[in-house]
Short mmCIF file of C-alpha atoms in Angstrom, two decimals:
data_model
loop_
_atom_site.label_atom_id
_atom_site.label_comp_id
_atom_site.label_asym_id
_atom_site.label_seq_id
_atom_site.Cartn_x
_atom_site.Cartn_y
_atom_site.Cartn_z
CA MET A 1 75.55 99.06 83.61
CA ASN A 2 77.12 97.78 86.85
CA HIS A 3 79.07 95.24 84.74
CA PHE A 4 80.43 98.10 82.69
CA LEU A 5 81.31 100.25 85.70
CA ARG A 6 82.99 97.34 87.42
CA GLY A 7 85.10 96.71 84.30
CA CYS A 8 86.06 100.33 84.11
CA PHE A 9 86.85 100.48 87.78
CA PHE A 10 89.31 97.54 87.54
CA GLN A 11 90.81 98.41 84.15
CA VAL A 12 91.11 102.15 84.62
CA ILE A 13 91.81 102.54 88.32
CA VAL A 14 92.77 99.30 90.00
CA LYS A 15 95.09 97.75 87.40
CA PRO A 16 97.27 100.88 86.90
CA ILE A 17 97.63 101.23 90.69
CA VAL A 18 98.43 97.60 91.19
CA TRP A 19 100.91 97.27 88.25
CA LEU A 20 102.38 100.71 87.91
CA ILE A 21 102.32 102.35 91.31
CA LEU A 22 102.89 99.04 93.18
CA GLY A 23 104.27 96.20 90.99
CA LEU A 24 103.66 92.54 91.70
CA ASN A 25 106.03 89.59 91.97
CA ILE A 26 103.76 86.65 91.42
CA ARG A 27 104.88 83.09 92.07
CA HIS A 28 102.80 80.24 90.59
CA ARG A 29 99.92 82.20 89.12
CA GLU A 30 99.02 79.08 87.22
CA ARG A 31 97.82 77.50 90.44
CA LEU A 32 94.86 79.93 90.61
CA PRO A 33 91.61 78.28 89.63
CA SER A 34 90.21 79.03 86.21
CA GLN A 35 86.70 78.28 87.32
CA GLY A 36 84.56 78.11 90.46
CA PRO A 37 83.60 76.97 92.87
CA ALA A 38 86.73 77.48 94.82
CA ILE A 39 88.03 79.42 97.71
CA ILE A 40 91.13 81.66 97.72
CA VAL A 41 92.43 82.04 101.31
CA ALA A 42 94.87 84.85 102.00
CA ASN A 43 96.50 86.74 104.82
CA HIS A 44 95.07 90.16 105.21
CA ASN A 45 96.92 93.47 105.85
CA SER A 46 95.37 96.04 103.68
CA HIS A 47 92.36 97.04 101.56
CA LEU A 48 94.66 96.54 98.62
CA ASP A 49 94.65 92.75 99.26
CA THR A 50 91.21 92.27 97.72
CA MET A 51 92.14 94.54 94.72
CA VAL A 52 95.38 92.71 94.07
CA LEU A 53 93.73 89.25 94.28
CA MET A 54 90.99 90.29 91.92
CA THR A 55 93.40 91.60 89.34
CA LEU A 56 95.10 88.16 89.18
CA PHE A 57 92.18 86.73 87.39
CA PRO A 58 91.25 87.29 83.73
CA SER A 59 88.71 90.09 83.27
CA THR A 60 86.16 87.67 81.89
CA LEU A 61 86.14 86.01 85.30
CA LEU A 62 85.82 89.18 87.25
CA SER A 63 82.05 88.84 88.06
CA LYS A 64 82.77 85.43 89.44
CA ILE A 65 85.29 86.62 91.99
CA ARG A 66 83.48 87.36 95.31
CA PRO A 67 85.40 88.76 98.26
CA VAL A 68 83.80 87.75 101.56
CA ALA A 69 83.73 90.95 103.64
CA ALA A 70 82.27 92.31 106.89
CA ALA A 71 78.76 93.73 106.40
CA ASP A 72 79.14 96.08 109.35
CA TYR A 73 82.10 97.76 107.72
CA PHE A 74 81.50 97.56 103.93
CA MET A 75 77.77 98.09 104.06
CA ARG A 76 77.81 100.89 106.63
CA ASN A 77 76.33 103.58 104.33
CA ARG A 78 74.42 103.58 101.05
CA PHE A 79 77.22 104.56 98.76
CA LEU A 80 79.73 102.05 100.29
CA ALA A 81 77.07 99.37 100.16
CA TRP A 82 76.46 100.04 96.52
CA PHE A 83 80.21 100.14 95.72
CA SER A 84 80.92 97.07 97.76
CA SER A 85 78.26 94.91 96.43
CA ARG A 86 77.86 96.22 92.84
CA ILE A 87 81.35 97.15 91.83
CA ILE A 88 83.51 94.89 93.94
CA GLY A 89 80.92 92.18 94.29
CA ILE A 90 81.45 91.32 97.89
CA VAL A 91 79.50 88.62 99.77
CA PRO A 92 78.61 90.51 103.04
CA ILE A 93 79.00 88.64 106.26
CA ARG A 94 77.39 89.75 109.58
CA ARG A 95 80.33 89.15 111.95
CA ASN A 96 78.70 89.94 115.17
CA ALA A 97 75.15 89.24 114.47
CA GLY A 98 75.07 86.08 116.59
CA GLY A 99 72.87 83.22 115.46
CA ASP A 100 74.22 79.99 114.10
CA VAL A 101 77.14 79.79 111.74
CA SER A 102 75.34 78.38 108.70
CA GLN A 103 73.06 81.46 108.84
CA VAL A 104 75.99 83.84 108.93
CA LEU A 105 77.66 82.08 106.06
CA ALA A 106 74.46 81.54 103.94
CA GLY A 107 75.44 84.18 101.45
CA ALA A 108 78.88 82.58 100.97
CA LEU A 109 77.33 79.17 100.46
CA ALA A 110 74.92 80.57 97.88
CA ALA A 111 77.80 82.03 95.94
CA LEU A 112 79.69 78.79 95.93
CA GLU A 113 76.44 77.16 94.81
CA GLN A 114 76.46 79.25 91.67
CA GLY A 115 80.05 78.47 90.93
CA ASP A 116 81.71 81.65 92.26
CA ILE A 117 85.32 81.91 93.51
CA LEU A 118 85.32 83.26 97.03
CA LEU A 119 88.18 85.41 98.44
CA LEU A 120 88.43 84.81 102.12
CA PHE A 121 90.65 86.36 104.72
CA PRO A 122 90.40 84.03 107.78
CA GLU A 123 92.20 86.55 110.06
CA GLY A 124 88.83 88.33 110.04
CA SER A 125 90.30 91.75 109.80
CA ARG A 126 93.46 93.54 108.50
CA GLY A 127 94.98 93.67 111.96
CA GLU A 128 98.60 94.67 112.57
CA PRO A 129 100.28 95.20 109.21
CA GLU A 130 102.54 92.44 107.96
CA ARG A 131 101.76 90.18 110.93
CA LEU A 132 99.76 86.99 110.59
CA GLY A 133 96.82 86.95 113.02
CA ARG A 134 94.93 83.81 114.30
CA PHE A 135 92.68 82.25 111.66
CA LYS A 136 88.96 82.07 112.26
CA SER A 137 87.40 78.82 111.32
CA GLY A 138 84.43 80.07 109.04
CA VAL A 139 86.27 78.60 106.06
CA ALA A 140 86.13 75.19 107.72
CA HIS A 141 82.27 75.50 107.92
CA LEU A 142 82.11 76.30 104.21
CA VAL A 143 84.26 73.34 103.31
CA THR A 144 82.24 70.86 105.43
CA CYS A 145 79.29 71.69 103.11
CA TYR A 146 81.47 71.15 100.01
CA PRO A 147 84.24 68.64 101.03
CA GLU A 148 85.47 68.49 97.37
CA LEU A 149 86.11 72.28 97.23
CA PRO A 150 89.68 73.34 96.37
CA ILE A 151 91.09 75.89 98.83
CA ILE A 152 94.01 77.90 97.30
CA PRO A 153 96.22 79.43 99.95
CA VAL A 154 97.88 82.76 98.93
CA PHE A 155 100.45 84.68 100.80
CA LEU A 156 100.65 88.38 100.28
CA HIS A 157 103.56 90.59 101.33
CA GLY A 158 104.08 94.36 101.07
CA LEU A 159 100.60 95.59 100.71
CA GLY A 160 100.40 96.29 104.46
CA LYS A 161 103.50 98.51 103.99
CA ALA A 162 101.92 100.25 100.99
CA LEU A 163 98.52 100.93 102.63
CA PRO A 164 98.20 99.71 106.16
CA LYS A 165 95.08 99.85 108.25
CA GLY A 166 94.12 103.45 109.24
CA GLU A 167 96.34 105.08 106.59
CA ALA A 168 94.87 106.92 103.48
CA LEU A 169 98.23 107.62 101.80
CA LEU A 170 99.45 104.95 99.43
CA VAL A 171 103.23 104.56 99.43
CA PRO A 172 104.69 102.48 96.54
CA PHE A 173 106.48 99.26 97.17
CA PHE A 174 106.92 96.14 95.04
CA CYS A 175 104.61 93.46 96.54
CA ASP A 176 104.74 89.68 96.57
CA VAL A 177 102.02 87.21 95.81
CA PHE A 178 102.83 83.53 96.47
CA VAL A 179 100.17 81.11 95.37
CA GLY A 180 100.16 77.66 97.03
CA GLU A 181 99.00 74.23 95.86
CA PRO A 182 95.24 73.52 96.35
CA TYR A 183 94.37 72.31 99.78
CA TYR A 184 91.40 70.13 100.66
CA TRP A 185 89.15 69.32 103.64
CA THR A 186 91.02 66.97 106.07
CA GLY A 187 87.92 65.59 107.74
CA ASP A 188 88.53 67.44 111.03
CA ARG A 189 88.21 71.14 111.76
CA LYS A 190 91.24 71.37 113.96
CA THR A 191 93.67 69.69 111.65
CA PHE A 192 92.15 71.44 108.70
CA MET A 193 92.68 74.98 110.24
CA GLN A 194 96.13 74.11 111.49
CA GLY A 195 97.05 72.78 108.05
CA LEU A 196 95.76 75.93 106.38
CA THR A 197 97.78 78.16 108.76
CA ASP A 198 100.82 75.97 108.08
CA LYS A 199 100.36 76.35 104.32
CA ILE A 200 100.31 80.15 104.57
CA ASN A 201 103.27 80.20 106.79
CA ALA A 202 105.20 77.91 104.46
CA LEU A 203 104.48 80.28 101.55
CA ALA A 204 105.57 83.20 103.68
CA ALA A 205 108.85 81.36 104.46
CA GLN A 206 109.63 81.23 100.69
CA GLY A 207 110.15 84.99 100.61
CA GLN A 208 113.05 87.04 101.86
CA PHE A 209 111.63 90.31 103.11
CA SER A 210 113.33 93.43 104.44
CA THR A 211 112.39 94.40 108.05
CA TRP A 212 109.76 96.91 108.56
CA THR A 213 109.28 98.16 112.11
CA MET S 1 120.83 113.68 54.13
CA ASN S 2 119.99 117.15 55.31
CA LEU S 3 118.56 117.28 58.87
CA GLU S 4 115.42 119.26 57.90
CA SER S 5 114.00 116.42 55.85
CA TRP S 6 114.75 113.77 58.47
CA PRO S 7 111.34 112.33 59.52
CA ILE S 8 112.02 111.81 63.24
CA ARG S 9 112.72 115.22 64.83
CA HIS S 10 114.72 114.03 67.83
CA LEU S 11 116.98 111.58 66.12
CA THR S 12 119.78 112.66 63.82
CA GLU S 13 120.81 110.38 61.14
CA HIS S 14 123.88 109.18 63.04
CA ALA S 15 121.74 108.47 66.11
CA ALA S 16 119.30 106.53 64.01
CA ILE S 17 122.05 104.51 62.40
CA ALA S 18 123.39 103.75 65.91
CA LEU S 19 119.97 102.63 66.99
CA ALA S 20 119.72 100.38 64.02
CA GLY S 21 123.10 99.03 64.87
CA LEU S 22 121.80 98.09 68.31
CA PHE S 23 119.06 96.01 66.70
CA GLY S 24 121.79 94.41 64.52
CA LEU S 25 123.72 93.46 67.66
CA LEU S 26 120.60 91.92 69.11
CA ILE S 27 120.01 89.84 66.02
CA VAL S 28 123.64 88.66 66.28
CA ALA S 29 123.06 87.81 69.98
CA SER S 30 119.86 85.89 69.29
CA VAL S 31 121.57 83.94 66.45
CA LEU S 32 124.53 83.27 68.69
CA VAL S 33 122.33 81.84 71.47
CA LYS S 34 120.58 79.69 68.89
CA VAL S 35 123.83 78.40 67.54
CA LEU S 36 125.14 77.73 71.04
CA SER S 37 122.06 75.77 72.02
CA LEU S 38 122.29 73.72 68.78
CA LEU S 39 125.99 73.00 69.38
CA HIS S 40 125.45 71.98 73.01
CA PRO S 41 121.99 70.47 73.19
CA ALA S 42 122.75 69.03 76.68
CA ARG S 43 123.36 72.50 78.19
CA ASP S 44 120.70 74.70 79.54
CA TYR S 45 120.59 78.07 77.86
CA THR S 46 117.27 79.22 79.30
CA GLU S 47 118.73 82.04 81.31
CA LEU S 48 120.89 83.34 78.49
CA ARG S 49 117.88 83.15 76.08
CA GLN S 50 115.75 85.06 78.66
CA ARG S 51 118.48 87.62 79.01
CA VAL S 52 118.64 88.23 75.27
CA ASN S 53 114.82 88.34 74.98
CA SER S 54 114.74 90.88 77.78
CA TRP S 55 117.36 92.95 75.93
CA TRP S 56 115.08 93.02 72.87
CA LEU S 57 112.24 94.33 74.91
CA MET S 58 114.40 96.94 76.70
CA VAL S 59 115.97 98.24 73.48
CA ALA S 60 112.55 98.34 71.84
CA ILE S 61 111.09 100.43 74.74
CA PHE S 62 114.18 102.56 74.79
CA SER S 63 114.09 103.22 71.04
CA VAL S 64 110.42 104.22 71.23
CA ALA S 65 111.24 106.51 74.14
CA LEU S 66 114.12 108.18 72.14
CA MET S 67 112.07 108.65 69.03
CA ALA S 68 109.07 110.04 70.90
CA PRO S 69 108.63 113.77 71.73
CA SER S 70 111.02 114.85 74.37
CA THR S 71 108.37 114.93 77.13
CA ILE S 72 107.80 111.19 76.60
CA SER S 73 111.57 110.56 76.60
CA LEU S 74 111.87 112.37 79.90
CA LEU S 75 108.88 110.46 81.26
CA PHE S 76 110.63 107.24 80.30
CA PHE S 77 113.73 108.19 82.47
CA GLY S 78 111.43 109.30 85.24
CA LEU S 79 109.84 105.97 85.14
CA ILE S 80 113.19 104.19 85.42
CA SER S 81 114.08 106.32 88.42
CA PHE S 82 110.65 105.51 90.00
CA LEU S 83 111.09 101.77 89.45
CA ALA S 84 114.65 101.83 90.75
CA LEU S 85 113.73 103.94 93.86
CA LYS S 86 110.69 101.63 94.48
CA GLU S 87 112.90 98.60 94.23
CA TYR S 88 115.54 100.04 96.54
CA LEU S 89 112.90 101.01 99.10
CA THR S 90 111.39 97.48 98.90
CA ILE S 91 114.76 95.69 99.56
CA ILE S 92 116.08 97.92 102.26
CA PRO S 93 114.80 97.91 105.89
CA THR S 94 112.52 100.92 106.37
CA ARG S 95 110.66 102.16 109.42
CA ARG S 96 106.88 102.26 109.56
CA ALA S 97 107.06 105.71 110.94
CA ASP S 98 108.69 106.90 107.78
CA ARG S 99 105.84 106.10 105.36
CA ARG S 100 105.28 109.80 104.74
CA VAL S 101 108.95 110.49 104.36
CA LEU S 102 109.23 107.83 101.72
CA PHE S 103 106.28 109.47 99.88
CA TRP S 104 108.23 112.74 99.86
CA ALA S 105 111.24 111.00 98.48
CA TYR S 106 109.09 109.61 95.67
CA LEU S 107 107.81 113.20 95.01
CA ALA S 108 111.48 114.20 94.31
CA ILE S 109 111.22 112.34 91.00
CA PRO S 110 108.65 114.51 89.22
CA PHE S 111 110.41 117.63 90.53
CA GLN S 112 113.83 116.49 89.42
CA TYR S 113 112.61 115.53 85.89
CA TYR S 114 110.74 118.85 85.74
CA TRP S 115 114.02 120.69 86.23
CA VAL S 116 115.46 118.57 83.45
CA SER S 117 112.59 119.34 81.09
CA GLN S 118 113.19 123.06 81.73
CA ALA S 119 116.89 122.47 81.19
CA TRP S 120 117.43 124.26 84.50
CA PHE S 121 120.80 123.08 85.25
CA GLY S 122 121.38 124.98 88.49
CA MET S 123 118.38 123.47 90.08
CA PHE S 124 118.89 120.03 88.63
CA ILE S 125 122.32 119.76 90.07
CA ILE S 126 121.48 120.88 93.64
CA PHE S 127 117.94 119.81 94.18
CA ILE S 128 118.66 116.34 95.51
CA PRO S 129 122.18 116.85 96.91
CA VAL S 130 121.16 120.07 98.76
CA TYR S 131 117.36 120.55 99.12
CA MET S 132 116.24 116.99 99.50
CA PHE S 133 119.31 116.33 101.66
CA LEU S 134 118.12 118.95 104.09
CA LEU S 135 114.44 118.31 103.75
CA ILE S 136 114.29 114.60 104.46
CA PRO S 137 115.67 114.81 107.97
CA LEU S 138 113.35 117.71 108.70
CA ARG S 139 110.38 115.68 107.60
CA MET S 140 111.52 112.80 109.81
CA ILE S 141 111.95 115.07 112.82
CA LEU S 142 108.37 116.30 112.41
CA ILE S 143 107.27 112.72 112.80
CA GLY S 144 109.53 112.43 115.78
CA GLU S 145 110.80 108.84 115.66
CA THR S 146 114.44 108.93 116.74
CA ASP S 147 114.99 105.13 116.97
CA GLY S 148 117.06 104.30 113.86
CA PHE S 149 116.98 107.96 112.69
CA LEU S 150 120.48 108.06 111.28
CA LYS S 151 120.24 104.81 109.49
CA ALA S 152 116.87 105.79 107.94
CA VAL S 153 117.92 109.22 106.81
CA GLY S 154 121.27 107.92 105.43
CA THR S 155 119.86 105.01 103.51
CA LEU S 156 116.95 107.13 102.08
CA HIS S 157 119.21 109.81 100.80
CA TRP S 158 121.76 107.38 99.39
CA GLY S 159 118.94 105.75 97.46
CA LEU S 160 117.64 109.08 96.14
CA MET S 161 121.16 109.98 94.99
CA ILE S 162 121.70 106.61 93.20
CA THR S 163 118.30 106.14 91.64
CA VAL S 164 117.12 109.66 90.97
CA PHE S 165 119.98 112.12 90.96
CA SER S 166 122.53 109.94 89.16
CA LEU S 167 120.14 108.42 86.59
CA SER S 168 118.51 111.81 85.80
CA HIS S 169 121.90 112.76 84.25
CA LEU S 170 120.93 110.62 81.34
CA ALA S 171 117.83 112.64 80.81
CA PHE S 172 119.80 115.93 81.02
CA LEU S 173 121.93 114.76 78.11
CA LEU S 174 118.78 115.03 76.03
CA VAL S 175 118.21 118.69 76.82
CA LEU S 176 121.85 119.91 76.28
CA PRO S 177 122.05 122.53 73.51
CA VAL S 178 121.77 120.60 70.26
CA GLU S 179 124.02 123.11 68.38
CA ARG S 180 127.10 121.79 70.27
CA ASN S 181 126.37 118.33 68.89
CA PRO S 182 124.61 118.67 65.52
CA ILE S 183 125.67 115.21 64.31
CA GLY S 184 124.37 113.16 67.17
CA GLY S 185 122.00 115.41 69.05
CA GLY S 186 120.78 114.60 72.60
CA ALA S 187 119.75 111.13 71.53
CA GLY S 188 123.25 110.51 70.34
CA LEU S 189 124.71 111.41 73.69
CA VAL S 190 122.23 109.25 75.57
CA LEU S 191 122.90 106.28 73.11
CA PHE S 192 126.65 106.72 73.58
CA ALA S 193 126.42 106.73 77.43
CA MET S 194 123.90 103.97 77.76
CA PHE S 195 125.08 101.65 75.04
CA LEU S 196 128.72 101.83 76.08
CA THR S 197 127.78 101.23 79.73
CA GLN S 198 125.73 98.18 78.89
CA PHE S 199 128.23 97.03 76.28
CA ASN S 200 130.90 97.31 78.89
CA ASP S 201 128.83 95.08 81.28
CA VAL S 202 128.43 92.45 78.63
CA MET S 203 132.13 92.64 77.70
CA GLN S 204 133.28 92.35 81.26
CA PHE S 205 131.10 89.28 81.54
CA VAL S 206 132.33 87.78 78.29
CA TRP S 207 136.08 88.40 78.91
CA GLY S 208 135.68 87.12 82.47
CA LYS S 209 134.02 83.90 81.14
CA LEU S 210 136.71 83.37 78.61
CA PHE S 211 139.95 84.24 80.36
CA GLY S 212 138.99 84.97 84.00
CA HIS S 213 141.04 83.42 86.77
CA HIS S 214 142.21 86.00 89.33
CA LYS S 215 139.38 87.44 91.35
CA ILE S 216 139.42 91.19 91.51
CA ILE S 217 137.15 91.87 94.50
CA PRO S 218 136.16 88.46 95.99
CA GLN S 219 134.58 89.82 99.18
CA VAL S 220 132.03 91.81 97.27
CA SER S 221 131.46 90.03 94.04
CA PRO S 222 133.16 86.65 93.74
CA LYS S 223 132.56 86.23 90.01
CA LYS S 224 134.37 89.30 88.92
CA THR S 225 137.87 88.80 87.54
CA TRP S 226 140.79 90.97 86.57
CA ALA S 227 140.58 89.58 83.01
CA GLY S 228 136.93 90.55 82.82
CA PHE S 229 137.59 94.02 84.14
CA VAL S 230 140.61 94.82 81.98
CA GLY S 231 139.26 93.17 78.85
CA GLY S 232 135.92 94.96 79.23
CA VAL S 233 137.52 98.37 79.89
CA MET S 234 139.83 97.95 76.87
CA THR S 235 136.99 96.85 74.55
CA THR S 236 134.81 99.68 75.75
CA THR S 237 137.57 102.26 75.28
CA MET S 238 138.28 101.02 71.75
CA LEU S 239 134.67 101.21 70.77
CA ALA S 240 134.25 104.66 72.35
CA GLY S 241 137.25 105.89 70.41
CA PHE S 242 135.59 104.99 67.16
CA VAL S 243 132.00 105.82 67.96
CA GLY S 244 132.59 108.95 70.08
CA PRO S 245 133.47 111.47 67.24
CA TRP S 246 130.51 110.18 65.39
CA LEU S 247 127.83 110.56 67.99
CA THR S 248 129.20 113.13 70.40
CA PRO S 249 131.18 116.39 70.27
CA LEU S 250 134.10 114.46 71.81
CA VAL S 251 137.15 114.46 69.49
CA GLY S 252 140.31 112.30 69.37
CA TRP S 253 141.63 111.36 72.76
CA GLU S 254 138.49 112.70 74.51
CA SER S 255 136.51 109.82 73.06
CA TRP S 256 139.01 107.23 74.09
CA PHE S 257 139.14 108.70 77.61
CA ALA S 258 135.25 108.72 77.78
CA GLY S 259 135.38 104.98 77.04
CA LEU S 260 137.97 104.40 79.79
CA LEU S 261 135.87 106.40 82.21
CA ILE S 262 132.63 104.49 81.35
CA GLY S 263 134.47 101.22 81.56
CA ILE S 264 135.92 101.82 85.02
CA ALA S 265 132.91 103.65 86.43
CA GLY S 266 130.52 100.98 85.12
CA PHE S 267 132.51 98.35 87.03
CA ILE S 268 132.34 100.37 90.22
CA GLY S 269 128.61 100.95 89.92
CA ASP S 270 128.04 97.28 89.38
CA VAL S 271 130.08 96.18 92.44
CA THR S 272 128.50 98.96 94.54
CA ILE S 273 125.04 97.56 93.98
CA SER S 274 126.52 94.05 94.59
CA ALA S 275 127.82 95.27 97.96
CA VAL S 276 124.24 96.58 98.82
CA LYS S 277 122.70 93.19 97.89
CA ARG S 278 125.33 91.26 99.80
CA ASP S 279 124.72 93.39 102.85
CA LEU S 280 120.98 92.69 102.56
CA GLY S 281 121.57 89.00 101.96
CA ILE S 282 119.79 88.92 98.57
CA LYS S 283 121.01 87.70 95.20
CA ASP S 284 118.87 89.86 92.80
CA SER S 285 117.38 93.19 93.59
CA GLY S 286 114.01 92.23 92.12
CA ASN S 287 112.22 90.12 89.50
CA LEU S 288 111.20 92.77 87.06
CA ILE S 289 113.38 91.70 84.13
CA PRO S 290 113.47 88.01 83.40
CA GLY S 291 117.03 86.68 83.12
CA HIS S 292 118.53 89.96 84.55
CA GLY S 293 116.85 90.22 87.98
CA GLY S 294 115.57 93.49 89.09
CA ILE S 295 115.75 96.99 87.66
CA LEU S 296 118.68 97.92 89.88
CA ASP S 297 120.59 94.89 88.67
CA ARG S 298 120.30 96.43 85.18
CA VAL S 299 120.99 100.12 85.93
CA ASP S 300 123.66 99.58 88.51
CA SER S 301 126.57 100.51 86.25
CA LEU S 302 124.60 103.44 84.90
CA THR S 303 124.32 104.99 88.35
CA TYR S 304 128.09 105.64 88.18
CA THR S 305 128.61 106.13 84.44
CA ALA S 306 125.71 108.58 83.91
CA PRO S 307 126.89 111.48 86.20
CA LEU S 308 130.59 110.90 85.45
CA PHE S 309 130.24 110.84 81.69
CA PHE S 310 127.85 113.78 81.87
CA HIS S 311 130.17 116.07 83.90
CA TYR S 312 133.13 114.95 81.72
CA LEU S 313 131.30 115.99 78.63
CA TYR S 314 129.86 119.08 80.18
CA TYR S 315 133.30 120.31 81.25
CA LEU S 316 134.80 119.80 77.89
CA HIS S 317 132.07 121.06 75.54
CA TYR S 318 129.22 122.87 77.22
#
């Protein structure tokens, strides 16, 4: 039943919004993994980010795509919790629960264990639209557990203009999705995180974007 | 054949033949590209091939839109306006404060095409130039951001005029009284305007490639030449002279002049969008149509030819 509802939600609601109302310019879609485990790392400006990333995969893979999302936000009431975990299929993370990192990320590790593809936004929240915030290093913890795991950096542009944080009105713009080459664990957390930030910035530099102030 | 028994309501026999002729031209183009790539195996014809393939798709969609019931034809033109406006708003600088204003600008599209569907000429012709022109600044003032106000309000309205007002004239051709043009019908008028505009683009390109030396407007569009312009306009005028009486109510010199008008206006529309892109520092307006660029790159000439041809025809025959 959930499987059916999820399929309907993406085919009937998400895809028409993403492809007709918005419209995507995708570069190097072929670099996206065709199977898990893998992690997609993207910059985060809008609720649309997750939706757009999920539509990039074939529908047969949909149940394997697991956005990592804040439990305090996406599980805050029963309906939202049902929607987030059953329809979208998020892996909830307790951002401020304290405790040690491996406990916080246990759900994400379990998902990787069963061959899922995680969607991760290392900025932690959507933040200021169309600005890249500082990356949190949770992704590094995941990769230390699976050093072979491919990390695919993706740069998204325009979705923060279409639906920024705190707005409910969607305004159409063409949006860009630039997929980078797979990136791997460097053996050291600091260089790994710096490398990942550089990858996203390098993808961003490929585009020519109009100013939005 | 008498019109009553014709299977597709909205397409007269002449319009159907013209449409079939379009597919004939596409076949010629595809064969030509094939021959070229066989003659010069070393050269790369990928872009040309992409271009022709995209033409196939565009003509196919366009044909379906013309043969469909008129609501669907109008939706098709509305969609083109929407894509063009969206592309325009994506490439120009906009202000975050104007999100809601941009939304209102998008809302002008369904309204404008609704006036078309009702054949309400008076509203169609003033809605964007008058009402949206007055409404957009008002909506901006309600938000209250004055930094960059003039630029924002000016660029937004210019975009609406180009992508919605101008292009919607093509749709209005469809709802003009059929009895004034029994041989071609509304579809005949649209075919005439759109085909000659695109044909003119291609002919200006071909003449320029073959004989072009002297640049016509190097500061704006360095590849455009006098030979391309004059050759294109002449070819378009000739073709219009022959096709006009057969698809439209234009007779004799009226058809030739329509061709001249479309040839010259198409060129101006083309370089106007070139100037916009040059100002913004971009080569293509988007990536929607492989081999062509964005939708604005494709409809640039139409933004000038559609209203000019429409009013020329309207003045003479409606």
